[in-house]
Coordinates of C-alpha atoms in Angstrom, one line a residue:
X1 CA -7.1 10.2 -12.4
X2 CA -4.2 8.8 -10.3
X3 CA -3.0 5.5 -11.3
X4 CA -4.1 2.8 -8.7
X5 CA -1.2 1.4 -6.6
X6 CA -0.3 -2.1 -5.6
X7 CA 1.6 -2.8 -2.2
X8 CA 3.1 -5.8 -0.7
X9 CA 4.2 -6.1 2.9
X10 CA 6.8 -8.5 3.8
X11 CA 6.6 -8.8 7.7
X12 CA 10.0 -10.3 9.2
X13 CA 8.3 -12.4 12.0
X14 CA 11.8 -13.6 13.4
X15 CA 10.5 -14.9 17.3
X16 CA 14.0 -14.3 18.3
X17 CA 14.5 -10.7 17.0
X18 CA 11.5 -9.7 18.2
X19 CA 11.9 -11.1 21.4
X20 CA 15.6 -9.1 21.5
X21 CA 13.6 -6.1 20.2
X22 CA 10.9 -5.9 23.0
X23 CA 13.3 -6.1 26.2
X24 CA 14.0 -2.9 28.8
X25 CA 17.1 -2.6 28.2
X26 CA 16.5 -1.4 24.7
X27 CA 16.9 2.5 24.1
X28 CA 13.2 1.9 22.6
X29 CA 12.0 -1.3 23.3
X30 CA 9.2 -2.5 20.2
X31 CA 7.2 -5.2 20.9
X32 CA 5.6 -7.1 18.5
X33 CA 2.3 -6.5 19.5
X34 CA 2.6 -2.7 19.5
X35 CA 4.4 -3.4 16.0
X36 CA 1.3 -4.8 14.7
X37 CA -1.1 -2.1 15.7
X38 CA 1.1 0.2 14.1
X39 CA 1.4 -1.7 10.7
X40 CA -2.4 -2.3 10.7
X41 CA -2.5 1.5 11.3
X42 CA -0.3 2.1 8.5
X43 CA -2.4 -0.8 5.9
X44 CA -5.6 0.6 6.7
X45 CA -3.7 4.0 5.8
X46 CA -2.9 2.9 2.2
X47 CA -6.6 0.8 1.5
X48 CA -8.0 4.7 1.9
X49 CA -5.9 6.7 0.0
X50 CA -7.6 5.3 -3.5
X51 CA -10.2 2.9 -3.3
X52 CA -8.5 0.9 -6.7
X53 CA -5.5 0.3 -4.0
X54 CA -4.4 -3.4 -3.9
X55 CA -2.8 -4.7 -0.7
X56 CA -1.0 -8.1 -0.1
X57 CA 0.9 -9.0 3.2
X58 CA 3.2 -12.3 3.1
X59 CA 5.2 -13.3 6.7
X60 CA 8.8 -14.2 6.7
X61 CA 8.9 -17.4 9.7
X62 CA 11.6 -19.1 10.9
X63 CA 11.8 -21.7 7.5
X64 CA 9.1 -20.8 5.4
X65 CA 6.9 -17.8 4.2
X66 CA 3.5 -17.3 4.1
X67 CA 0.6 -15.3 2.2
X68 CA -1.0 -13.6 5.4
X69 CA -3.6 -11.1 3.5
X70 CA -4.2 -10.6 -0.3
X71 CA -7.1 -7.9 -1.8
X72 CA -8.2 -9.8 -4.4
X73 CA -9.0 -12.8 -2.6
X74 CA -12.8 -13.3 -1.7
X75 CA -13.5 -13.4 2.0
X76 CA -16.1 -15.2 3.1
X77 CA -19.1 -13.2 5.0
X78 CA -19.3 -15.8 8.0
X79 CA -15.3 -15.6 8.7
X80 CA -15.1 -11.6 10.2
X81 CA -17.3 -10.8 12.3
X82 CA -19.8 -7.8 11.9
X83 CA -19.0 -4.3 13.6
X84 CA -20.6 -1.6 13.3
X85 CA -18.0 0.6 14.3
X86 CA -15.7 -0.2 11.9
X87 CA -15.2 0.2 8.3
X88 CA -15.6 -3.2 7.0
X89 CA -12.3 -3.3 4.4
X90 CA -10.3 -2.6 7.4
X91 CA -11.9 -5.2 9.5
X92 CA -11.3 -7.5 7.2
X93 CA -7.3 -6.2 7.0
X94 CA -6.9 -6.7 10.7
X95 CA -8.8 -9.8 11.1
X96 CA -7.5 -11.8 8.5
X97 CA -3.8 -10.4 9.4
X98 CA -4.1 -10.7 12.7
X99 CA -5.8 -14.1 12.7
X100 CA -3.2 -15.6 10.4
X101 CA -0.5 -14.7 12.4
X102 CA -1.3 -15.9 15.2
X103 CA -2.1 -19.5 14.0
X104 CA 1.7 -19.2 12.2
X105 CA 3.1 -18.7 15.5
X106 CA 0.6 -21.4 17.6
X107 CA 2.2 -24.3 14.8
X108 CA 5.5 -23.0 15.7
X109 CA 7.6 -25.4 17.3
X110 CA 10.1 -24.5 19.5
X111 CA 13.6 -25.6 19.3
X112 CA 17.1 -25.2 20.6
X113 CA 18.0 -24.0 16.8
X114 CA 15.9 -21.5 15.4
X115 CA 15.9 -22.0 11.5
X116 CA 16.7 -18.4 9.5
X117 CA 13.1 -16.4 8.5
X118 CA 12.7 -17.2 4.6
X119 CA 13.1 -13.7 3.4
X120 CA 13.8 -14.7 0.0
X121 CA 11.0 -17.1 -0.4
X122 CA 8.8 -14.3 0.5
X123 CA 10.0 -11.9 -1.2
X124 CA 10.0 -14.2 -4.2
X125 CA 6.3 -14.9 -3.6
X126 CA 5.6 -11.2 -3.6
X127 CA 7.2 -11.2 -6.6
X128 CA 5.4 -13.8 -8.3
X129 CA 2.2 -11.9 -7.1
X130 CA 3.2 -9.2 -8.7
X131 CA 4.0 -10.8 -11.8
X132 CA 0.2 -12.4 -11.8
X133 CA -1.5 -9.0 -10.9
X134 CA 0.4 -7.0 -13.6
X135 CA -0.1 -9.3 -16.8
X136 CA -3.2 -10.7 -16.8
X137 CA -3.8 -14.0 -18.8
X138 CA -5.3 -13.1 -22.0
X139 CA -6.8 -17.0 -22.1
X140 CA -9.4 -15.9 -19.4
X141 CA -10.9 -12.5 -20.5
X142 CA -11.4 -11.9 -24.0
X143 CA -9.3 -9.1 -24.2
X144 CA -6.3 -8.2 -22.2
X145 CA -7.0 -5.4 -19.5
X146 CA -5.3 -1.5 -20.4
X147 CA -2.1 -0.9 -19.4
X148 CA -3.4 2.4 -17.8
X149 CA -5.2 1.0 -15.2
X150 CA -2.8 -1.7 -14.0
X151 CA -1.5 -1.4 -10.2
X152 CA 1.8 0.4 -9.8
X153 CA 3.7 -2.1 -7.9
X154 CA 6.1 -1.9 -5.5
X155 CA 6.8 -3.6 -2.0
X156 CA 8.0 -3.1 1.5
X157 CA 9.9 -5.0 3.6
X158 CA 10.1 -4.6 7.5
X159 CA 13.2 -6.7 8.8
X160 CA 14.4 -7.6 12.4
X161 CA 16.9 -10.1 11.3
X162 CA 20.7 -9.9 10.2
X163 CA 22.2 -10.8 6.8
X164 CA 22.3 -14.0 5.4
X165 CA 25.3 -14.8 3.3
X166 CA 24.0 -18.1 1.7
X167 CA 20.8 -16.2 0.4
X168 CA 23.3 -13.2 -1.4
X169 CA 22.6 -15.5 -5.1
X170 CA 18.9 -16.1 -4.7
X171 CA 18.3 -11.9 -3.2
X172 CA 20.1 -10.6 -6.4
X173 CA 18.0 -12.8 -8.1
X174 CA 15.1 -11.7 -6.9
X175 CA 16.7 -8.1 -7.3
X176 CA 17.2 -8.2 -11.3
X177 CA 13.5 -9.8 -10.9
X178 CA 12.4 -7.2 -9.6
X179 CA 14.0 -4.6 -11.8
X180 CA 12.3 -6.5 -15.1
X181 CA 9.1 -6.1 -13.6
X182 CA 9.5 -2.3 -12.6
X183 CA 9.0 -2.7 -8.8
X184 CA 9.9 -0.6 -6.1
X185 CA 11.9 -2.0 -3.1
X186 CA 11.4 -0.2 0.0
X187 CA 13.2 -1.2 3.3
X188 CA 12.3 -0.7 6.9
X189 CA 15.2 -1.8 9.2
X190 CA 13.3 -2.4 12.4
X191 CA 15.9 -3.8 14.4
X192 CA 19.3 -5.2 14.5
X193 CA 22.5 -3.9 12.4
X194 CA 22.4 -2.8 8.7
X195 CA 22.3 -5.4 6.5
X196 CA 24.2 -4.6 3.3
X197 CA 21.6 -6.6 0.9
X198 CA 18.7 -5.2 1.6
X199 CA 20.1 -1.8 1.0
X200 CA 21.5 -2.6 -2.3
X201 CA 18.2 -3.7 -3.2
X202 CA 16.7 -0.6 -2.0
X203 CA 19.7 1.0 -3.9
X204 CA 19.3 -0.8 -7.3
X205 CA 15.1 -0.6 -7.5
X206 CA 15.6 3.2 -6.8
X207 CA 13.4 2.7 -3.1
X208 CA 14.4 4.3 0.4
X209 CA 16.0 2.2 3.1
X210 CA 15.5 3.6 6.4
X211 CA 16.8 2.7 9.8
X212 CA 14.7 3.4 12.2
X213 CA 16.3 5.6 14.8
X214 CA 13.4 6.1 17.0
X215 CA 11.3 2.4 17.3
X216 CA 8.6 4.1 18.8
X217 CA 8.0 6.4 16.0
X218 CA 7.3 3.4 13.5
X219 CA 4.1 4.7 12.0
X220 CA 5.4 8.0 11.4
X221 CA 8.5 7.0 9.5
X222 CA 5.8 4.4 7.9
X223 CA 3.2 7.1 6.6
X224 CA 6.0 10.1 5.9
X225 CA 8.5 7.6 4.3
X226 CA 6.4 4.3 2.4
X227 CA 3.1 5.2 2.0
X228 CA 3.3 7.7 -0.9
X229 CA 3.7 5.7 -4.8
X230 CA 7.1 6.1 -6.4
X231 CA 4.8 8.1 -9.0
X232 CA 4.1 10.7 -6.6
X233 CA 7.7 10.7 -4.9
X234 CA 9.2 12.6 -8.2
X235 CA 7.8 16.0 -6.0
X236 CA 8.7 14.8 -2.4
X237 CA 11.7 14.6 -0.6
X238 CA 11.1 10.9 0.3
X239 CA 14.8 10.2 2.4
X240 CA 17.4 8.1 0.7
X241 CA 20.3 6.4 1.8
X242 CA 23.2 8.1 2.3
X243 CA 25.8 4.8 1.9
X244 CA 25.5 1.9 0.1
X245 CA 27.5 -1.1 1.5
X246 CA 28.4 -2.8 -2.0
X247 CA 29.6 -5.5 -0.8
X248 CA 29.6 -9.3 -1.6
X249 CA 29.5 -12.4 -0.6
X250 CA 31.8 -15.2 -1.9
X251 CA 30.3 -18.3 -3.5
X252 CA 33.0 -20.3 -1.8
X253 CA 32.7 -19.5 1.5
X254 CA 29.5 -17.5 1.7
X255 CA 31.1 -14.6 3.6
X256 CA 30.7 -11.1 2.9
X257 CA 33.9 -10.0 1.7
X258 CA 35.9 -6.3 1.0
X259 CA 38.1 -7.9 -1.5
X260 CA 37.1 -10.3 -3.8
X261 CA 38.4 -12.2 -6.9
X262 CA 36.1 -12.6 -10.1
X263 CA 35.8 -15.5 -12.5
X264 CA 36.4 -14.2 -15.8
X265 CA 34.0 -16.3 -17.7
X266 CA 31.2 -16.8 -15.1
X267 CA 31.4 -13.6 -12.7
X268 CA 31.7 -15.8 -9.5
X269 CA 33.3 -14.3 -6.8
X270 CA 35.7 -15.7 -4.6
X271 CA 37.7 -14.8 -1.2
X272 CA 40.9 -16.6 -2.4
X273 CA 42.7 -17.2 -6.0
X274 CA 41.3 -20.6 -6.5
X275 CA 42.8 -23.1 -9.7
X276 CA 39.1 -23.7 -11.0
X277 CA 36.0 -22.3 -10.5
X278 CA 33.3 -24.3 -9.1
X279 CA 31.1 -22.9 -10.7
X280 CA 31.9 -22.8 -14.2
X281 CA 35.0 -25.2 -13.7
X282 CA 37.2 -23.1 -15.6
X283 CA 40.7 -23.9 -15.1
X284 CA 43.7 -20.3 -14.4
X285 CA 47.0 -20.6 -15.3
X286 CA 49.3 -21.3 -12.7
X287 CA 51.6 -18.2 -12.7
X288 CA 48.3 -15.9 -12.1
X289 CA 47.4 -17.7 -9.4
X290 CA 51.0 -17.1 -7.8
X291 CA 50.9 -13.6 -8.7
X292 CA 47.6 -12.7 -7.6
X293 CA 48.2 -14.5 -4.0
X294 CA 51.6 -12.4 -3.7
X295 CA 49.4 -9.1 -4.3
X296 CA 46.9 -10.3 -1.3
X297 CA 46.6 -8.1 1.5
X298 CA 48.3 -9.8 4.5
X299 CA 45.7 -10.8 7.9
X300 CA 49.0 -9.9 10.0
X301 CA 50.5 -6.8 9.2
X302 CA 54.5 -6.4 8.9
X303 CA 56.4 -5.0 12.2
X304 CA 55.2 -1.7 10.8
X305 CA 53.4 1.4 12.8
X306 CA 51.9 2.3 9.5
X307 CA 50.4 -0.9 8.6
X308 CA 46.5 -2.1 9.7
X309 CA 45.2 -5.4 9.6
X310 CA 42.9 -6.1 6.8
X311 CA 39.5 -5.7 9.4
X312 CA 40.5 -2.5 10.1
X313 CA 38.6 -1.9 6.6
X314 CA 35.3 -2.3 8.1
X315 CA 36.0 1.3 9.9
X316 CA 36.1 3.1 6.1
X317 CA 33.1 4.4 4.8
X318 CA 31.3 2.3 2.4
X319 CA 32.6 2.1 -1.5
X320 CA 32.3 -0.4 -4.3
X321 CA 33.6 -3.9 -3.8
X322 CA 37.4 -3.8 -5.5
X323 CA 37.9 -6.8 -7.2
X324 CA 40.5 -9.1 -9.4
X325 CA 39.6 -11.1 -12.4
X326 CA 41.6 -14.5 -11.8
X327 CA 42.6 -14.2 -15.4
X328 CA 44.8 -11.3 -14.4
X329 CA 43.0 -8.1 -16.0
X330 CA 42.0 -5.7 -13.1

């Protein structure tokens, strides 16, 4: 029999992006309310391909992240209300989904400065959930439950919003998480520019990041691309990435950076030769300091046709971060 498979959304609910994303002057405009029919579409989707399918959606807000829907939580009888014309576990999918989002969005207050969506924090949740789902306490049940029958995990995460270099530490995190716990990362950029984290974690959990070409053909690229189990994607020709943007971000600074400089003892990365690291406070000799600044590329390049400024970089295709070790060994 096929193993059962466990899926967690995370829905970027960014009220800005989505506002950006819905306007006519888009190529494909996406609102978010035709978003969410399609996503319930595609939920419903993976609830009946196995009936041992697990399902948990969390919301990325503006400043926190929620739990929206989660299988293995009882729902009470009085709280959806009957229909007869519709299969009651995807009733209870689209009410509970739908109901929770909206009361998210009624306590949002509005404010000149929208606060970044807490990506991380629900990712991290998801995570977690994971975690809980996949080792069972043996306190509780006498026994611990076979291996066999545990969910495959893996999750998806459909973004609107642009990187965030102050969450690059707490993302890998959650990426070598994620890699001790065998889960999948699948990404579904909705709207906006790449953003170079999300596909290395895509890249280093062996998922598919996908940007989405044709908005108004999100629940075909949904069901063709994310709703089959990495366990059944060994015989498909699930699309890949073609580049991977390995760049990093600088713990100094927090900007993403082509060339950085690496603390030998800690692995920090830096924009600039700096005389200690703040993070491990390790102190560099003087004289590789010197030399190291007198090998950095220049911002302004010498009266020289040949010669490019350093942004000119961005143009290249994507390749592995070069970096320096601040202790002089390349």
């Amino acid at each position: 029999m096929e193993k059962a498979s466990h899926l967690s959304v995370i829905v970027d609910l960014s009220p800005t992006q989505w506002h950006l994303s819905a306007q006519a002057d888009n190529q494909y405009p996406l609102s978010i309310q035709t978003f969410l029919s399609q996503l319930l579409a595609f939920l419903n989707t993976h609830i009946a391909s196995q009936h041992e399918n697990t399902l948990a959606v969390f919301g990325a807000l503006p400043g926190k992240s929620v739990m929206l829907y989660s299988s293995t939580d009882v729902v009470a009888d009085d709280a959806i209300a009957p229909d007869a014309n519709s299969y009651p576990p995807f009733k209870a999918v689209d009410s509970t989904v739908v109901q929770n989002m909206m009361y998210e969005f009624d306590a949002f207050q509005k404010s000149d400065h929208e606060p970044p969506c807490d990506l991380v924090g629900a990712l991290t949740k998801a995570l977690c959930y994971i975690n809980r789902i996949t080792h069972p306490s043996t306190t509780a049940n006498s026994a611990a439950e076979d291996p066999s029958i545990l969910p495959d995990p893996r999750i998806l995460i459909l973004s609107v919003s642009p990187d965030l270099s102050p969450s690059y530490i707490p993302i890998m995190n959650s990426i070598f998480s994620a890699q001790k716990l065998k889960v999948t990362i699948d990404i579904c950029k909705i709207y906006g520019p790449d953003t170079v984290f999300l596909q290395q974690a895509a890249h280093l959990t062996n998922g598919s990041y996908i940007y989405l070409e044709r908005r108004d053909a999100l629940l075909q690229y949904l069901i063709m691309s994310f709703l089959s189990p990495p366990a059944i994607r060994k015989v498909l020709a699930v699309p890949k990435q073609d580049k991977v943007d390995f760049r990093a971000a600088c713990f100094c600074h927090k900007n993403i950076v082509d060339i950085g400089f690496v603390c030998s003892v800690c692995l920090s990365i830096f924009c600039q030769p700096v005389p200690v690291c703040s993070t491990c406070r390790t102190k560099f000799p003087i004289k590789t300091l010197q030399r190291l600044n007198a090998s950095r590329p220049s911002l302004n390049p010498v009266n020289s046709r040949n010669s490019l400024p350093l942004a000119n970089l961005n143009n290249a295709s994507p390749r592995p971060t070069p970096t320096r070790n601040l202790n002089g060994v390349s």
